[in-house]
């Protein structure tokens, strides 16, 4: 079955710096890759996603890149702010959301 | 549309008891997945239901079971509770031919 690895497990950056979180997946049939942000005590919220027919997607300060050949995808956050501090989860799934597998998460701390 | 709702939000039980948690998906969504999240841990997949059928199951003992009703509402049951079952239980719904999962607020279960 699908296996998703995520690195680093913890990440501390200074406010205003960029943060990058990387994920790898094992099943070449996976074609949907979302990223979720979970603030302390709250539910995971979708922040951005990408499908396999796209190499990069941006939404203001966040972007996701996908390399299908290497089976890895990354989340990029620019100009980090304290409110970006949270746990970020990547995930991979097949068409129609089958075999939805999450990575173990990355705890991001943005230091003022 | 109203979001995913879960009841109850908090629950305290003692070892050996059983518990039932409920999840109401977004209107029109037919898939409901359940996850267990323990402190510092990721999202451990329990099972997924689609149109009243269990479509996928994670690696949890048989004490964990679920079902889905014709209106897509889902329940999760844990029998013979153990201390290690203390966790946040999240459900997520998906539908409309889209892969994206939307999470409920979770039920926080404490087993004493």
PDB file of C-alpha atoms in Angstrom:
ATOM      1  CA  UNK A   1       0.000   0.000   0.000  1.00  0.00           C
ATOM      2  CA  UNK A   2       0.878   3.669  -0.099  1.00  0.00           C
ATOM      3  CA  UNK A   3       3.472   5.020   2.341  1.00  0.00           C
ATOM      4  CA  UNK A   4       4.047   8.743   2.867  1.00  0.00           C
ATOM      5  CA  UNK A   5       7.164  10.069   4.566  1.00  0.00           C
ATOM      6  CA  UNK A   6       7.539  13.666   5.715  1.00  0.00           C
ATOM      7  CA  UNK A   7      10.577  15.728   6.729  1.00  0.00           C
ATOM      8  CA  UNK A   8      11.513  17.433   8.905  1.00  0.00           C
ATOM      9  CA  UNK A   9       9.433  16.423  11.904  1.00  0.00           C
ATOM     10  CA  UNK A  10      10.054  19.803  13.524  1.00  0.00           C
ATOM     11  CA  UNK A  11      11.077  23.093  11.963  1.00  0.00           C
ATOM     12  CA  UNK A  12      11.824  26.449  13.548  1.00  0.00           C
ATOM     13  CA  UNK A  13      12.230  29.586  11.452  1.00  0.00           C
ATOM     14  CA  UNK A  14      12.514  33.283  12.152  1.00  0.00           C
ATOM     15  CA  UNK A  15       9.536  35.424  11.279  1.00  0.00           C
ATOM     16  CA  UNK A  16       9.864  36.578   7.678  1.00  0.00           C
ATOM     17  CA  UNK A  17      11.987  33.621   6.597  1.00  0.00           C
ATOM     18  CA  UNK A  18      10.808  30.815   4.320  1.00  0.00           C
ATOM     19  CA  UNK A  19       9.873  27.302   5.394  1.00  0.00           C
ATOM     20  CA  UNK A  20      10.012  24.160   3.290  1.00  0.00           C
ATOM     21  CA  UNK A  21       8.483  20.787   4.178  1.00  0.00           C
ATOM     22  CA  UNK A  22       9.108  17.758   1.995  1.00  0.00           C
ATOM     23  CA  UNK A  23       7.122  14.567   1.471  1.00  0.00           C
ATOM     24  CA  UNK A  24       7.755  11.410  -0.492  1.00  0.00           C
ATOM     25  CA  UNK A  25       5.242   8.759  -1.490  1.00  0.00           C
ATOM     26  CA  UNK A  26       5.614   5.206  -2.694  1.00  0.00           C
ATOM     27  CA  UNK A  27       2.617   4.415  -4.906  1.00  0.00           C
ATOM     28  CA  UNK A  28       2.990   5.753  -8.446  1.00  0.00           C
ATOM     29  CA  UNK A  29      -0.792   5.486  -8.841  1.00  0.00           C
ATOM     30  CA  UNK A  30      -1.317   8.335  -6.364  1.00  0.00           C
ATOM     31  CA  UNK A  31      -2.353  11.489  -8.158  1.00  0.00           C
ATOM     32  CA  UNK A  32      -3.777  13.866  -5.549  1.00  0.00           C
ATOM     33  CA  UNK A  33      -1.579  15.565  -2.929  1.00  0.00           C
ATOM     34  CA  UNK A  34      -3.164  17.857  -0.334  1.00  0.00           C
ATOM     35  CA  UNK A  35      -1.587  19.727   2.569  1.00  0.00           C
ATOM     36  CA  UNK A  36      -3.387  20.285   5.848  1.00  0.00           C
ATOM     37  CA  UNK A  37      -2.625  22.705   8.665  1.00  0.00           C
ATOM     38  CA  UNK A  38      -3.636  21.853  12.209  1.00  0.00           C
ATOM     39  CA  UNK A  39      -3.423  24.550  14.849  1.00  0.00           C
ATOM     40  CA  UNK A  40      -3.348  23.571  18.498  1.00  0.00           C
ATOM     41  CA  UNK A  41      -6.707  22.185  19.594  1.00  0.00           C
ATOM     42  CA  UNK A  42      -8.287  22.578  16.173  1.00  0.00           C
ATOM     43  CA  UNK A  43      -9.209  20.343  13.262  1.00  0.00           C
ATOM     44  CA  UNK A  44      -6.903  19.861  10.277  1.00  0.00           C
ATOM     45  CA  UNK A  45      -7.730  22.385   7.560  1.00  0.00           C
ATOM     46  CA  UNK A  46      -6.876  22.044   3.875  1.00  0.00           C
ATOM     47  CA  UNK A  47      -4.501  24.835   2.845  1.00  0.00           C
ATOM     48  CA  UNK A  48      -3.471  23.807  -0.652  1.00  0.00           C
ATOM     49  CA  UNK A  49      -3.542  20.767  -2.917  1.00  0.00           C
ATOM     50  CA  UNK A  50      -2.073  19.671  -6.208  1.00  0.00           C
ATOM     51  CA  UNK A  51      -2.953  17.062  -8.780  1.00  0.00           C
ATOM     52  CA  UNK A  52      -0.515  15.021 -10.808  1.00  0.00           C
ATOM     53  CA  UNK A  53      -1.110  16.891 -14.034  1.00  0.00           C
ATOM     54  CA  UNK A  54       0.366  20.053 -12.469  1.00  0.00           C
ATOM     55  CA  UNK A  55       3.950  20.676 -11.356  1.00  0.00           C
ATOM     56  CA  UNK A  56       3.419  23.709  -9.144  1.00  0.00           C
ATOM     57  CA  UNK A  57       0.575  25.614  -7.563  1.00  0.00           C
ATOM     58  CA  UNK A  58       0.626  28.901  -5.622  1.00  0.00           C
ATOM     59  CA  UNK A  59      -1.772  30.620  -3.302  1.00  0.00           C
ATOM     60  CA  UNK A  60      -0.416  33.876  -1.889  1.00  0.00           C
ATOM     61  CA  UNK A  61       2.423  32.956   0.481  1.00  0.00           C
ATOM     62  CA  UNK A  62       2.137  29.209   0.080  1.00  0.00           C
ATOM     63  CA  UNK A  63       3.113  27.013  -2.839  1.00  0.00           C
ATOM     64  CA  UNK A  64       3.334  23.321  -3.510  1.00  0.00           C
ATOM     65  CA  UNK A  65       5.612  21.619  -6.020  1.00  0.00           C
ATOM     66  CA  UNK A  66       5.306  18.070  -7.305  1.00  0.00           C
ATOM     67  CA  UNK A  67       7.894  15.832  -8.936  1.00  0.00           C
ATOM     68  CA  UNK A  68       6.045  12.721 -10.106  1.00  0.00           C
ATOM     69  CA  UNK A  69       9.154  11.049 -11.447  1.00  0.00           C
ATOM     70  CA  UNK A  70      10.910  11.244  -8.091  1.00  0.00           C
ATOM     71  CA  UNK A  71       7.636  10.759  -6.186  1.00  0.00           C
ATOM     72  CA  UNK A  72       8.056  13.744  -3.938  1.00  0.00           C
ATOM     73  CA  UNK A  73       6.202  16.980  -3.280  1.00  0.00           C
ATOM     74  CA  UNK A  74       6.976  19.976  -1.124  1.00  0.00           C
ATOM     75  CA  UNK A  75       5.220  22.797   0.692  1.00  0.00           C
ATOM     76  CA  UNK A  76       6.824  26.230   0.569  1.00  0.00           C
ATOM     77  CA  UNK A  77       5.765  29.054   2.886  1.00  0.00           C
ATOM     78  CA  UNK A  78       7.321  32.452   2.264  1.00  0.00           C
ATOM     79  CA  UNK A  79       7.428  35.465   4.591  1.00  0.00           C
ATOM     80  CA  UNK A  80       6.416  33.326   7.545  1.00  0.00           C
ATOM     81  CA  UNK A  81       4.319  34.854  10.293  1.00  0.00           C
ATOM     82  CA  UNK A  82       3.658  33.702  13.882  1.00  0.00           C
ATOM     83  CA  UNK A  83       0.174  32.525  12.861  1.00  0.00           C
ATOM     84  CA  UNK A  84       1.817  30.015  10.505  1.00  0.00           C
ATOM     85  CA  UNK A  85       2.938  28.081  13.603  1.00  0.00           C
ATOM     86  CA  UNK A  86       1.078  24.752  13.491  1.00  0.00           C
ATOM     87  CA  UNK A  87       1.457  21.099  12.544  1.00  0.00           C
ATOM     88  CA  UNK A  88       1.408  20.508   8.798  1.00  0.00           C
ATOM     89  CA  UNK A  89       0.384  17.182   7.269  1.00  0.00           C
ATOM     90  CA  UNK A  90       0.924  16.100   3.704  1.00  0.00           C
ATOM     91  CA  UNK A  91      -1.153  13.320   2.148  1.00  0.00           C
ATOM     92  CA  UNK A  92      -1.411  11.282  -1.021  1.00  0.00           C
ATOM     93  CA  UNK A  93      -4.388   9.592  -2.578  1.00  0.00           C
ATOM     94  CA  UNK A  94      -5.520   7.945  -5.741  1.00  0.00           C
ATOM     95  CA  UNK A  95      -8.312   9.070  -8.009  1.00  0.00           C
ATOM     96  CA  UNK A  96     -11.574   9.846  -6.211  1.00  0.00           C
ATOM     97  CA  UNK A  97      -9.770   9.923  -2.877  1.00  0.00           C
ATOM     98  CA  UNK A  98      -9.135   6.226  -2.596  1.00  0.00           C
ATOM     99  CA  UNK A  99      -6.235   5.052  -0.467  1.00  0.00           C
ATOM    100  CA  UNK A 100      -5.867   8.411   1.316  1.00  0.00           C
ATOM    101  CA  UNK A 101      -2.641   8.279   3.350  1.00  0.00           C
ATOM    102  CA  UNK A 102      -1.221  11.037   5.587  1.00  0.00           C
ATOM    103  CA  UNK A 103       2.378  11.777   6.416  1.00  0.00           C
ATOM    104  CA  UNK A 104       3.407  11.896  10.104  1.00  0.00           C
ATOM    105  CA  UNK A 105       3.345  15.698  10.281  1.00  0.00           C
ATOM    106  CA  UNK A 106       5.780  18.595  10.713  1.00  0.00           C
ATOM    107  CA  UNK A 107       5.590  20.952  13.676  1.00  0.00           C
ATOM    108  CA  UNK A 108       6.459  24.431  12.394  1.00  0.00           C
ATOM    109  CA  UNK A 109       7.374  27.156  14.866  1.00  0.00           C
ATOM    110  CA  UNK A 110       7.760  30.718  13.628  1.00  0.00           C
ATOM    111  CA  UNK A 111       9.840  32.692  16.081  1.00  0.00           C
ATOM    112  CA  UNK A 112       9.209  36.441  16.450  1.00  0.00           C
TER     113      UNK A 112
ATOM    114  CA  UNK B   1     -23.205  24.242   3.369  1.00  0.00           C
ATOM    115  CA  UNK B   2     -22.775  23.252   6.967  1.00  0.00           C
ATOM    116  CA  UNK B   3     -19.462  21.631   7.784  1.00  0.00           C
ATOM    117  CA  UNK B   4     -18.735  18.232   9.243  1.00  0.00           C
ATOM    118  CA  UNK B   5     -20.090  17.864  12.765  1.00  0.00           C
ATOM    119  CA  UNK B   6     -19.169  15.398  15.474  1.00  0.00           C
ATOM    120  CA  UNK B   7     -20.857  14.541  18.742  1.00  0.00           C
ATOM    121  CA  UNK B   8     -20.098  14.495  21.534  1.00  0.00           C
ATOM    122  CA  UNK B   9     -17.137  16.872  21.590  1.00  0.00           C
ATOM    123  CA  UNK B  10     -15.750  15.550  24.866  1.00  0.00           C
ATOM    124  CA  UNK B  11     -16.174  12.252  26.620  1.00  0.00           C
ATOM    125  CA  UNK B  12     -14.802  10.663  29.773  1.00  0.00           C
ATOM    126  CA  UNK B  13     -15.078   6.899  30.214  1.00  0.00           C
ATOM    127  CA  UNK B  14     -13.487   4.255  32.403  1.00  0.00           C
ATOM    128  CA  UNK B  15     -11.580   1.194  31.346  1.00  0.00           C
ATOM    129  CA  UNK B  16     -13.761  -1.652  30.143  1.00  0.00           C
ATOM    130  CA  UNK B  17     -16.642   0.550  29.079  1.00  0.00           C
ATOM    131  CA  UNK B  18     -17.720   1.036  25.497  1.00  0.00           C
ATOM    132  CA  UNK B  19     -18.316   4.278  23.607  1.00  0.00           C
ATOM    133  CA  UNK B  20     -20.107   5.405  20.458  1.00  0.00           C
ATOM    134  CA  UNK B  21     -19.084   8.506  18.543  1.00  0.00           C
ATOM    135  CA  UNK B  22     -21.124  10.151  15.817  1.00  0.00           C
ATOM    136  CA  UNK B  23     -20.186  12.028  12.662  1.00  0.00           C
ATOM    137  CA  UNK B  24     -22.466  13.931  10.288  1.00  0.00           C
ATOM    138  CA  UNK B  25     -20.796  14.672   6.963  1.00  0.00           C
ATOM    139  CA  UNK B  26     -21.236  17.673   4.725  1.00  0.00           C
ATOM    140  CA  UNK B  27     -24.563  17.417   2.924  1.00  0.00           C
ATOM    141  CA  UNK B  28     -24.176  15.342  -0.218  1.00  0.00           C
ATOM    142  CA  UNK B  29     -20.943  13.692   0.865  1.00  0.00           C
ATOM    143  CA  UNK B  30     -21.141   9.912   0.861  1.00  0.00           C
ATOM    144  CA  UNK B  31     -17.675   9.026   2.141  1.00  0.00           C
ATOM    145  CA  UNK B  32     -16.769   9.236   5.825  1.00  0.00           C
ATOM    146  CA  UNK B  33     -13.344   8.339   7.180  1.00  0.00           C
ATOM    147  CA  UNK B  34     -12.299   8.048  10.814  1.00  0.00           C
ATOM    148  CA  UNK B  35      -8.883   8.843  12.288  1.00  0.00           C
ATOM    149  CA  UNK B  36      -7.313   8.539  15.723  1.00  0.00           C
ATOM    150  CA  UNK B  37      -4.902  11.253  16.806  1.00  0.00           C
ATOM    151  CA  UNK B  38      -2.890  10.890  20.011  1.00  0.00           C
ATOM    152  CA  UNK B  39      -0.695  13.662  21.474  1.00  0.00           C
ATOM    153  CA  UNK B  40       2.292  14.236  19.250  1.00  0.00           C
ATOM    154  CA  UNK B  41       1.110  11.603  16.793  1.00  0.00           C
ATOM    155  CA  UNK B  42      -0.140  11.867  13.298  1.00  0.00           C
ATOM    156  CA  UNK B  43      -3.459  10.841  11.876  1.00  0.00           C
ATOM    157  CA  UNK B  44      -3.906   7.104  12.248  1.00  0.00           C
ATOM    158  CA  UNK B  45      -6.500   5.831   9.782  1.00  0.00           C
ATOM    159  CA  UNK B  46      -9.259   3.699  11.297  1.00  0.00           C
ATOM    160  CA  UNK B  47     -11.716   3.033   8.475  1.00  0.00           C
ATOM    161  CA  UNK B  48     -13.657   4.549   5.613  1.00  0.00           C
ATOM    162  CA  UNK B  49     -17.328   4.113   4.815  1.00  0.00           C
ATOM    163  CA  UNK B  50     -18.956   4.823   1.488  1.00  0.00           C
ATOM    164  CA  UNK B  51     -22.658   4.326   0.806  1.00  0.00           C
ATOM    165  CA  UNK B  52     -23.083   2.280   4.001  1.00  0.00           C
ATOM    166  CA  UNK B  53     -20.200  -0.087   3.156  1.00  0.00           C
ATOM    167  CA  UNK B  54     -16.808  -0.235   4.785  1.00  0.00           C
ATOM    168  CA  UNK B  55     -14.420   0.375   1.936  1.00  0.00           C
ATOM    169  CA  UNK B  56     -11.086   0.460   3.729  1.00  0.00           C
ATOM    170  CA  UNK B  57      -9.777  -0.440   7.164  1.00  0.00           C
ATOM    171  CA  UNK B  58      -6.675   0.541   9.057  1.00  0.00           C
ATOM    172  CA  UNK B  59      -4.580  -1.536  11.395  1.00  0.00           C
ATOM    173  CA  UNK B  60      -6.658  -1.362  14.570  1.00  0.00           C
ATOM    174  CA  UNK B  61      -8.011  -4.194  16.712  1.00  0.00           C
ATOM    175  CA  UNK B  62     -11.541  -5.504  16.303  1.00  0.00           C
ATOM    176  CA  UNK B  63     -12.643  -3.480  19.355  1.00  0.00           C
ATOM    177  CA  UNK B  64     -12.918  -0.571  16.919  1.00  0.00           C
ATOM    178  CA  UNK B  65     -15.899  -0.793  14.631  1.00  0.00           C
ATOM    179  CA  UNK B  66     -18.112   1.515  12.665  1.00  0.00           C
ATOM    180  CA  UNK B  67     -21.130   1.822  10.495  1.00  0.00           C
ATOM    181  CA  UNK B  68     -22.782   4.254   8.144  1.00  0.00           C
ATOM    182  CA  UNK B  69     -26.451   4.981   7.741  1.00  0.00           C
ATOM    183  CA  UNK B  70     -28.452   5.688   4.613  1.00  0.00           C
ATOM    184  CA  UNK B  71     -28.219   9.447   5.267  1.00  0.00           C
ATOM    185  CA  UNK B  72     -24.389   9.083   5.297  1.00  0.00           C
ATOM    186  CA  UNK B  73     -24.103   9.784   9.012  1.00  0.00           C
ATOM    187  CA  UNK B  74     -21.531   7.495  10.552  1.00  0.00           C
ATOM    188  CA  UNK B  75     -20.900   6.091  13.992  1.00  0.00           C
ATOM    189  CA  UNK B  76     -17.756   4.646  15.458  1.00  0.00           C
ATOM    190  CA  UNK B  77     -17.806   2.252  18.395  1.00  0.00           C
ATOM    191  CA  UNK B  78     -14.994   1.239  20.688  1.00  0.00           C
ATOM    192  CA  UNK B  79     -15.667  -1.641  23.060  1.00  0.00           C
ATOM    193  CA  UNK B  80     -13.725  -2.658  26.175  1.00  0.00           C
ATOM    194  CA  UNK B  81     -11.948   0.665  26.415  1.00  0.00           C
ATOM    195  CA  UNK B  82      -8.263   0.764  27.334  1.00  0.00           C
ATOM    196  CA  UNK B  83      -6.225   3.655  28.687  1.00  0.00           C
ATOM    197  CA  UNK B  84      -4.390   3.854  25.353  1.00  0.00           C
ATOM    198  CA  UNK B  85      -7.639   4.637  23.571  1.00  0.00           C
ATOM    199  CA  UNK B  86      -7.531   8.153  24.991  1.00  0.00           C
ATOM    200  CA  UNK B  87      -7.231  10.313  21.894  1.00  0.00           C
ATOM    201  CA  UNK B  88      -8.842  12.821  19.596  1.00  0.00           C
ATOM    202  CA  UNK B  89     -11.088  11.012  17.140  1.00  0.00           C
ATOM    203  CA  UNK B  90     -11.581  12.865  13.900  1.00  0.00           C
ATOM    204  CA  UNK B  91     -13.912  12.107  11.077  1.00  0.00           C
ATOM    205  CA  UNK B  92     -13.611  13.511   7.568  1.00  0.00           C
ATOM    206  CA  UNK B  93     -16.103  13.569   4.745  1.00  0.00           C
ATOM    207  CA  UNK B  94     -15.589  13.613   1.020  1.00  0.00           C
ATOM    208  CA  UNK B  95     -17.923  13.743  -1.920  1.00  0.00           C
ATOM    209  CA  UNK B  96     -18.984  15.147  -5.233  1.00  0.00           C
ATOM    210  CA  UNK B  97     -16.305  13.266  -7.133  1.00  0.00           C
ATOM    211  CA  UNK B  98     -13.597  15.346  -5.464  1.00  0.00           C
ATOM    212  CA  UNK B  99     -10.758  13.831  -3.485  1.00  0.00           C
ATOM    213  CA  UNK B 100     -10.562  16.530  -0.793  1.00  0.00           C
ATOM    214  CA  UNK B 101     -11.379  15.446   2.755  1.00  0.00           C
ATOM    215  CA  UNK B 102     -12.981  17.907   5.167  1.00  0.00           C
ATOM    216  CA  UNK B 103     -12.521  17.284   8.848  1.00  0.00           C
ATOM    217  CA  UNK B 104     -14.923  17.618  11.728  1.00  0.00           C
ATOM    218  CA  UNK B 105     -13.885  19.231  15.042  1.00  0.00           C
ATOM    219  CA  UNK B 106     -13.226  15.863  16.620  1.00  0.00           C
ATOM    220  CA  UNK B 107     -14.321  14.048  19.754  1.00  0.00           C
ATOM    221  CA  UNK B 108     -11.803  14.103  22.579  1.00  0.00           C
ATOM    222  CA  UNK B 109     -12.034  10.833  24.505  1.00  0.00           C
ATOM    223  CA  UNK B 110     -10.405  10.372  27.878  1.00  0.00           C
ATOM    224  CA  UNK B 111     -10.272   6.869  29.349  1.00  0.00           C
ATOM    225  CA  UNK B 112      -9.602   6.673  33.087  1.00  0.00           C
TER     226      UNK B 112
END
